[in-house]
Tab-separated table of C-alpha atoms and ligand atoms in Angstrom:
chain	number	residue	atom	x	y	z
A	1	UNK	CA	0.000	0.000	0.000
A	2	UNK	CA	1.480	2.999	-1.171
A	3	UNK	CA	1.802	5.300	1.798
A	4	UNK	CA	-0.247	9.031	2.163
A	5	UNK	CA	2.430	11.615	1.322
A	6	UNK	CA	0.844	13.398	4.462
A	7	UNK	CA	1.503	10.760	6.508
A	8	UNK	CA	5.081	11.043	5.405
A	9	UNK	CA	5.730	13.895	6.209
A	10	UNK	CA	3.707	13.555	9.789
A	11	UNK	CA	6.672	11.485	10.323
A	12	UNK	CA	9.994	13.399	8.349
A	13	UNK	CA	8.634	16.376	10.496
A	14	UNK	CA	8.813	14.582	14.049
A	15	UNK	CA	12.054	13.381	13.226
A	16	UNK	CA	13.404	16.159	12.292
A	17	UNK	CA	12.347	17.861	15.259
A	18	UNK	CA	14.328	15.322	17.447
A	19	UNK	CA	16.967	15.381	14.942
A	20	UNK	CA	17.097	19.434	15.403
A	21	UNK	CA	17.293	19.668	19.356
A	22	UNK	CA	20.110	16.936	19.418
A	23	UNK	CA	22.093	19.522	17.328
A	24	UNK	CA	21.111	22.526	19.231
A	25	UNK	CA	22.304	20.094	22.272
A	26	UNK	CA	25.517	19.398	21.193
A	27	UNK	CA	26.731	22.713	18.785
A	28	UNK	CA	28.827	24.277	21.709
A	29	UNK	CA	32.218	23.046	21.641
A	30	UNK	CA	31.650	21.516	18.524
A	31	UNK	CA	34.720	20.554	16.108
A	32	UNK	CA	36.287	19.158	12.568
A	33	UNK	CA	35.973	15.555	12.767
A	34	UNK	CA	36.902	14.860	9.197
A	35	UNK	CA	37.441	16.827	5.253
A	36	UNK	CA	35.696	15.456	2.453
A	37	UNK	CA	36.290	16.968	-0.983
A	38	UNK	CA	38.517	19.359	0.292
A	39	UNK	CA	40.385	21.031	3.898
A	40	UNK	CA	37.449	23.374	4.359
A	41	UNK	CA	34.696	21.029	3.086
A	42	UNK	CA	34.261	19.662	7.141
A	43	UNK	CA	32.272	16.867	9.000
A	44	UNK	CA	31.307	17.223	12.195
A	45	UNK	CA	30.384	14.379	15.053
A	46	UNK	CA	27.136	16.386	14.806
A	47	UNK	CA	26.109	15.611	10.934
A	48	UNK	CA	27.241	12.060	12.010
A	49	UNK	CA	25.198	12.045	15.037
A	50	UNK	CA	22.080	13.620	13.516
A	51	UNK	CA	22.251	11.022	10.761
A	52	UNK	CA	22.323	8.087	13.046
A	53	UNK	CA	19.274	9.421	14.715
A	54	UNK	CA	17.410	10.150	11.460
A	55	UNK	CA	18.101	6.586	9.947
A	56	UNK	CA	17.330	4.959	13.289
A	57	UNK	CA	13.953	6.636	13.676
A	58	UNK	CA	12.445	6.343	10.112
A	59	UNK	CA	13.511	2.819	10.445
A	60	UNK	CA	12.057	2.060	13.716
A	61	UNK	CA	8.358	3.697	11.847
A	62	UNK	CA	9.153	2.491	8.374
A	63	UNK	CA	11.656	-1.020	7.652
A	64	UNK	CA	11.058	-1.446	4.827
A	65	UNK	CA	12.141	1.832	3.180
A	66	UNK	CA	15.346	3.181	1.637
A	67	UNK	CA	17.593	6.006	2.421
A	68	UNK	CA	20.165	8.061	1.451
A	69	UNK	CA	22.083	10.084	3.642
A	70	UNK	CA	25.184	12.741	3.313
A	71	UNK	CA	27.281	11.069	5.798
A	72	UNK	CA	27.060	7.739	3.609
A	73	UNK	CA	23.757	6.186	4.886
A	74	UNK	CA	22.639	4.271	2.188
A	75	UNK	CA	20.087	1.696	2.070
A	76	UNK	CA	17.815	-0.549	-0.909
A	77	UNK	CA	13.933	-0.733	0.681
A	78	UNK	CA	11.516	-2.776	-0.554
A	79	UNK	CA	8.503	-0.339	0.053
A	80	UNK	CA	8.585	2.097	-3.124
A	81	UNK	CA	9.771	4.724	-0.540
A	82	UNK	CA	13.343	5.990	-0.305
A	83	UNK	CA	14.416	9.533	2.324
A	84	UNK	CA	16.725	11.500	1.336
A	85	UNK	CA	18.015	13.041	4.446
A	86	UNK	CA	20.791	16.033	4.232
A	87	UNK	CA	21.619	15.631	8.316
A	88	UNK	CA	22.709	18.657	8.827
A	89	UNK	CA	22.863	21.402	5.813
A	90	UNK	CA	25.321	24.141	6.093
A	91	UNK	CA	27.612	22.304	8.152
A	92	UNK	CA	30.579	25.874	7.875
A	93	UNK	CA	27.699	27.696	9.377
A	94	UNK	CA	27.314	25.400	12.374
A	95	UNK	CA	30.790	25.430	13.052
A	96	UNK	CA	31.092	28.984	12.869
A	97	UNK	CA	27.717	29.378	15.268
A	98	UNK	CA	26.000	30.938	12.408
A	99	UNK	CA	22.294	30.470	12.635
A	100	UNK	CA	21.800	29.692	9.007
A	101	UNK	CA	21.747	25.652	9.723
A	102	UNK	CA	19.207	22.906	8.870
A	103	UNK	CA	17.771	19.438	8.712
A	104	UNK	CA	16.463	18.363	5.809
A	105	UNK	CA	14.716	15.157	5.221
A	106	UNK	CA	12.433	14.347	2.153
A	107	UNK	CA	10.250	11.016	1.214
A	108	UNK	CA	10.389	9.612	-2.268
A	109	UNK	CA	7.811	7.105	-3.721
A	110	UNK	CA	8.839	5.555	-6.834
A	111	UNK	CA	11.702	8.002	-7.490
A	112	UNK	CA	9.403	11.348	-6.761
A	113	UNK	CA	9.824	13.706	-3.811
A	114	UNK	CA	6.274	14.095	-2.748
A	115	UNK	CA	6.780	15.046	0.884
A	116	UNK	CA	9.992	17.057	2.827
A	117	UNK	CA	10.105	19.266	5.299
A	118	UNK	CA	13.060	22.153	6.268
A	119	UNK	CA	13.595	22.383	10.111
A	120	UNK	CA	15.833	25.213	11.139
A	121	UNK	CA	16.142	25.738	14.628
A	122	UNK	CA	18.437	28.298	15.293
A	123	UNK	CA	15.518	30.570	13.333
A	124	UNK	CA	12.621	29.367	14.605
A	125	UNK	CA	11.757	27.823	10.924
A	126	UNK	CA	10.202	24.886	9.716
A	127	UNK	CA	9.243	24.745	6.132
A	128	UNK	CA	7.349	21.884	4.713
A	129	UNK	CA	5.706	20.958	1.471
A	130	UNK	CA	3.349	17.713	0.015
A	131	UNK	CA	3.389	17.075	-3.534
A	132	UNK	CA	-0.026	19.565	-4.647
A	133	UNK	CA	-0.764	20.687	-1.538
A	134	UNK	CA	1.686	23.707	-0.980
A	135	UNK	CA	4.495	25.057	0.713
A	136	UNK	CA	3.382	26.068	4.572
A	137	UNK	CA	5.394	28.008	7.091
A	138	UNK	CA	4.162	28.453	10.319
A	139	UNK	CA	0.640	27.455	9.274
A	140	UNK	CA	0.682	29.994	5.992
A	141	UNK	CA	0.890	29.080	2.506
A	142	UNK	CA	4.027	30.423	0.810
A	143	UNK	CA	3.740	31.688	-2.345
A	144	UNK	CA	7.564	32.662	-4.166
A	145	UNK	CA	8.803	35.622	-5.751
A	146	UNK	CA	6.306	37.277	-8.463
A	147	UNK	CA	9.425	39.347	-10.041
A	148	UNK	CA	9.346	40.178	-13.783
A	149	UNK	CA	12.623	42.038	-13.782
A	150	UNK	CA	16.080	40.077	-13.488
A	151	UNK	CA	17.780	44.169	-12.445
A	152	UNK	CA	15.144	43.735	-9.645
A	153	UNK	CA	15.928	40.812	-8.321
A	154	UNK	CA	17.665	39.443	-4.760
A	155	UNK	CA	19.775	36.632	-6.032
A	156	UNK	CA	20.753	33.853	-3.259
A	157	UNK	CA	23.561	31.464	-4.168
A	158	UNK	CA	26.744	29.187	-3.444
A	159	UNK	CA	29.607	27.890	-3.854
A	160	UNK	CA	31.363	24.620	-3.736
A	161	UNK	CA	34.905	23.958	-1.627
A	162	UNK	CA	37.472	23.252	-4.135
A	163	UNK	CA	39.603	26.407	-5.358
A	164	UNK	CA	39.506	25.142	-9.171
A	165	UNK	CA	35.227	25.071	-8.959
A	166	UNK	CA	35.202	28.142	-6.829
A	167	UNK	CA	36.978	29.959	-9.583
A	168	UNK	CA	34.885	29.266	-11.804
A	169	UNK	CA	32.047	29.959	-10.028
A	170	UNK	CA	33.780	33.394	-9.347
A	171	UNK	CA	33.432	33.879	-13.290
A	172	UNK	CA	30.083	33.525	-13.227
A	173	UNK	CA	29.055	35.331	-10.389
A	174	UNK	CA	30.950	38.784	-12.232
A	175	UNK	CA	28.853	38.081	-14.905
A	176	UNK	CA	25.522	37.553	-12.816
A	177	UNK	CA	26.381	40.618	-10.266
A	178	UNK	CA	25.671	43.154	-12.730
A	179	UNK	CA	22.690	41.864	-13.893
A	180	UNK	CA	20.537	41.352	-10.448
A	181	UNK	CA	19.811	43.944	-7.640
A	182	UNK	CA	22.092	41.959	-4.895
A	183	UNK	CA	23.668	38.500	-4.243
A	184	UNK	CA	23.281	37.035	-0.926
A	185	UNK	CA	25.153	34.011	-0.163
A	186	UNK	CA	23.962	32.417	3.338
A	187	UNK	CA	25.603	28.857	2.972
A	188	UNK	CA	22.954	26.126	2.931
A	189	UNK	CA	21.312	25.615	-0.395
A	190	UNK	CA	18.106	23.895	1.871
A	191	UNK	CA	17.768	27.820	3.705
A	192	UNK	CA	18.156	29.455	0.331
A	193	UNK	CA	15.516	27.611	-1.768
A	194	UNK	CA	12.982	27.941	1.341
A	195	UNK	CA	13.493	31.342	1.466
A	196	UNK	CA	12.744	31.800	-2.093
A	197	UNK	CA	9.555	29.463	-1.564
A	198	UNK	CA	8.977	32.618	0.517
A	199	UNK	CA	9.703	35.253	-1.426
A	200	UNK	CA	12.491	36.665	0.870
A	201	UNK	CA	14.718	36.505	-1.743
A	202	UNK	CA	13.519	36.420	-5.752
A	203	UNK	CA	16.411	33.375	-7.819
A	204	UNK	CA	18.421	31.561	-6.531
A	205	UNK	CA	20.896	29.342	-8.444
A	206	UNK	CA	23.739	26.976	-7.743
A	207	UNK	CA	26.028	24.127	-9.416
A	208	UNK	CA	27.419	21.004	-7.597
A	209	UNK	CA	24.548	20.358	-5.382
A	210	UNK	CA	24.145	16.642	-3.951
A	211	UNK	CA	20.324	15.132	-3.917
A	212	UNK	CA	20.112	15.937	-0.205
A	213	UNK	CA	20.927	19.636	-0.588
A	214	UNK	CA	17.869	20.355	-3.250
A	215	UNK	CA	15.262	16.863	-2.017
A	216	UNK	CA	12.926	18.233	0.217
A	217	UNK	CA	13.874	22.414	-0.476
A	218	UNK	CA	13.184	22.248	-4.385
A	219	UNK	CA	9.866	20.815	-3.684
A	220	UNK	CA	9.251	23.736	-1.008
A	221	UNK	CA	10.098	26.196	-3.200
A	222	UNK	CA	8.042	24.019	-6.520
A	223	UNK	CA	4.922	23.960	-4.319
A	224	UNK	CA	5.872	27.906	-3.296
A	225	UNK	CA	5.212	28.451	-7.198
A	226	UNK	CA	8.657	28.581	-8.563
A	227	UNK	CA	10.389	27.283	-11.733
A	228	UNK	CA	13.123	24.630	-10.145
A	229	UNK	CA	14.745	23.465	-12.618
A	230	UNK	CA	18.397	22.798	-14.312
A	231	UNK	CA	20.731	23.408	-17.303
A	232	UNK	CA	18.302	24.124	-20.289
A	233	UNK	CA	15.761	23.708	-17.876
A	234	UNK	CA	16.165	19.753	-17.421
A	235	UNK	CA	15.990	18.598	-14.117
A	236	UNK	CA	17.338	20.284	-11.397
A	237	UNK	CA	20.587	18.578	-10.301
A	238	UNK	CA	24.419	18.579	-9.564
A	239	UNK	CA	25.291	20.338	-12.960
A	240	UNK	CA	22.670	22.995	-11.982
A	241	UNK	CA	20.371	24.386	-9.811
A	242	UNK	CA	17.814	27.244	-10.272
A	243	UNK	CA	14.746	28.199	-8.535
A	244	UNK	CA	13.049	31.372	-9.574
A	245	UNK	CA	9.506	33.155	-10.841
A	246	UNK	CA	8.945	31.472	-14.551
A	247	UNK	CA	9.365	35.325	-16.022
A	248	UNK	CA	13.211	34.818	-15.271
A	249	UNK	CA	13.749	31.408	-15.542
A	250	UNK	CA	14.784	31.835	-19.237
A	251	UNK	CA	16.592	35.192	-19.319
A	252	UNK	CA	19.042	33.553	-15.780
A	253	UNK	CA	19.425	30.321	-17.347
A	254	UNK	CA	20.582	32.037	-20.312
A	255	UNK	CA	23.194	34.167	-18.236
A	256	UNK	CA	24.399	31.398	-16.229
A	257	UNK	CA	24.563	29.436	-19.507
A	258	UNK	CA	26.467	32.236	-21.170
A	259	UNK	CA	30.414	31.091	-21.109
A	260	UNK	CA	30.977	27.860	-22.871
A	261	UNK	CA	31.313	25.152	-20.365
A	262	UNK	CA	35.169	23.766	-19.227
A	263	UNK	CA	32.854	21.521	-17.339
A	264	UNK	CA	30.112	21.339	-15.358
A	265	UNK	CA	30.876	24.331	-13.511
B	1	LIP	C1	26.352	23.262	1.695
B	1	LIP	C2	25.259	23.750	0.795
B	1	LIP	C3	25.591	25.161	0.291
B	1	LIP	C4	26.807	25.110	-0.500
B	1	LIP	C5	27.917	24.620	0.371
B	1	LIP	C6	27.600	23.228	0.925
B	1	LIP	P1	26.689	21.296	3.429
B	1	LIP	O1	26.036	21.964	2.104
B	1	LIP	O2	24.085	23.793	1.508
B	1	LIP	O3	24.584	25.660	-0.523
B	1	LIP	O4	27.102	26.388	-1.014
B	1	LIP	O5	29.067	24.568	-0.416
B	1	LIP	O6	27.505	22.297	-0.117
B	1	LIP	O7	28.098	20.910	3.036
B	1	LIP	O8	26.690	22.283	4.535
B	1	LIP	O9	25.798	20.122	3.704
């Protein structure tokens, strides 16, 4: 029986309430465990931790399912539904006591995010969405950016942690400055796409996201109203991530697009 998308999320939102206060718990004093793709891309015992507890719980409701996890939790189910679960989503920011930090956990049936939820507790936030039935916060429906003018618009993005991408990216980001009213770069893709679900900020766009980063924000900010989408508007994915009103999808896409590609950058 394939499982309410509701109830889903009844359950991604519980844990990740549990999963939130453990990391309020344990962020002072918190350090590097570990690098991953590069010296200042950092673990921490806390992502680890927060993981753990995610995994365990969804388990302990639901045995059967899969998941796939940032810190390498990674598991076939045999019930149509797989979580994607980013643990702990702007990981600098945690270290740094920065209150831009978040768990994200989303529910796929058959390949299809229909349920995720946002919880950021050092804001108060908790953003959650159901496939058709709208992005809420705090009980009110968001409803994204209605901007018709790229000059106008509050740009949110990111950057990855190897010098060679972040170069790159640098390139872009002259040629994108000019073009909006402001970049804001806050340092978890999960806060910026929820924001944008809420109109606090009107694009956003990034390259080398993960499935965890974009799972259960892209469908906040889908349900908010927004274009999410990728390179030539294909899926959103690692090669490209864009969230913004359908009037600007086209003309950002096409300046993000605009220097032939080394690579995927
Ligand atoms: C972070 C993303 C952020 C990106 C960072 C990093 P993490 O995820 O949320 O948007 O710019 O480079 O990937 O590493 O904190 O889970």
């Amino acid at each position: 029986m394939t499982p309410a998308p509701q109830d889903l999320l009844t359950l991604a939102v519980d844990v990740a309430a549990e999963a939130a206060e453990l990391l309020m718990q344990g962020q002072s004093g918190v350090t590097t465990a570990a690098t991953k793709s590069s010296p200042t891309d950092v673990v921490t015992a806390m992502d680890r931790a927060s993981e753990a507890l995610i995994v365990q719980r969804l388990l302990e409701a639901r045995p059967t399912d899969g998941v796939l996890g940032e810190e390498g939790a990674a598991r076939e189910g045999s019930s149509g539904v797989r979580w994607v679960i980013d643990p702990l989503d702007g990981t600098v920011n945690y270290l740094y006591r920065l209150p831009l930090w978040a768990v994200s956990i989303a529910a796929e049936v058959d390949g299809r995010v229909v349920a995720g939820v946002v919880h950021a507790p050092a804001l108060g936030e908790v953003w959650t969405a159901v496939h058709g039935e709208g992005a809420w916060l705090h009980g009110e429906r968001l409803h994204g950016s209605q901007q018709t003018e790229l000059a106008q618009a509050m740009c949110a993005t990111g950057f990855g942690y190897e010098a060679s991408r972040r170069t790159r990216q640098a390139a872009v980001l002259a040629r994108v400055l000019p073009r909006v009213r402001d970049i804001r770069r806050l340092g978890s893709a999960a806060i910026d796409l929820c924001l944008a679900a809420g109109g606090l900020v009107d694009v956003y766009y990034e390259r080398g996201l993960h499935p965890w980063d974009l799972a259960a924000a892209g469908l906040i900010a889908e349900q908010a109203g927004l274009t999410v989408c990728g390179l030539d508007g294909t899926p959103a994915g690692i090669d490209l991530v864009v969230a913004a009103p359908l009037a600007l999808v086209g003309e950002l896409l096409a300046l993000l697009g605009e220097e032939p590609r080394a690579d995927s950058d």
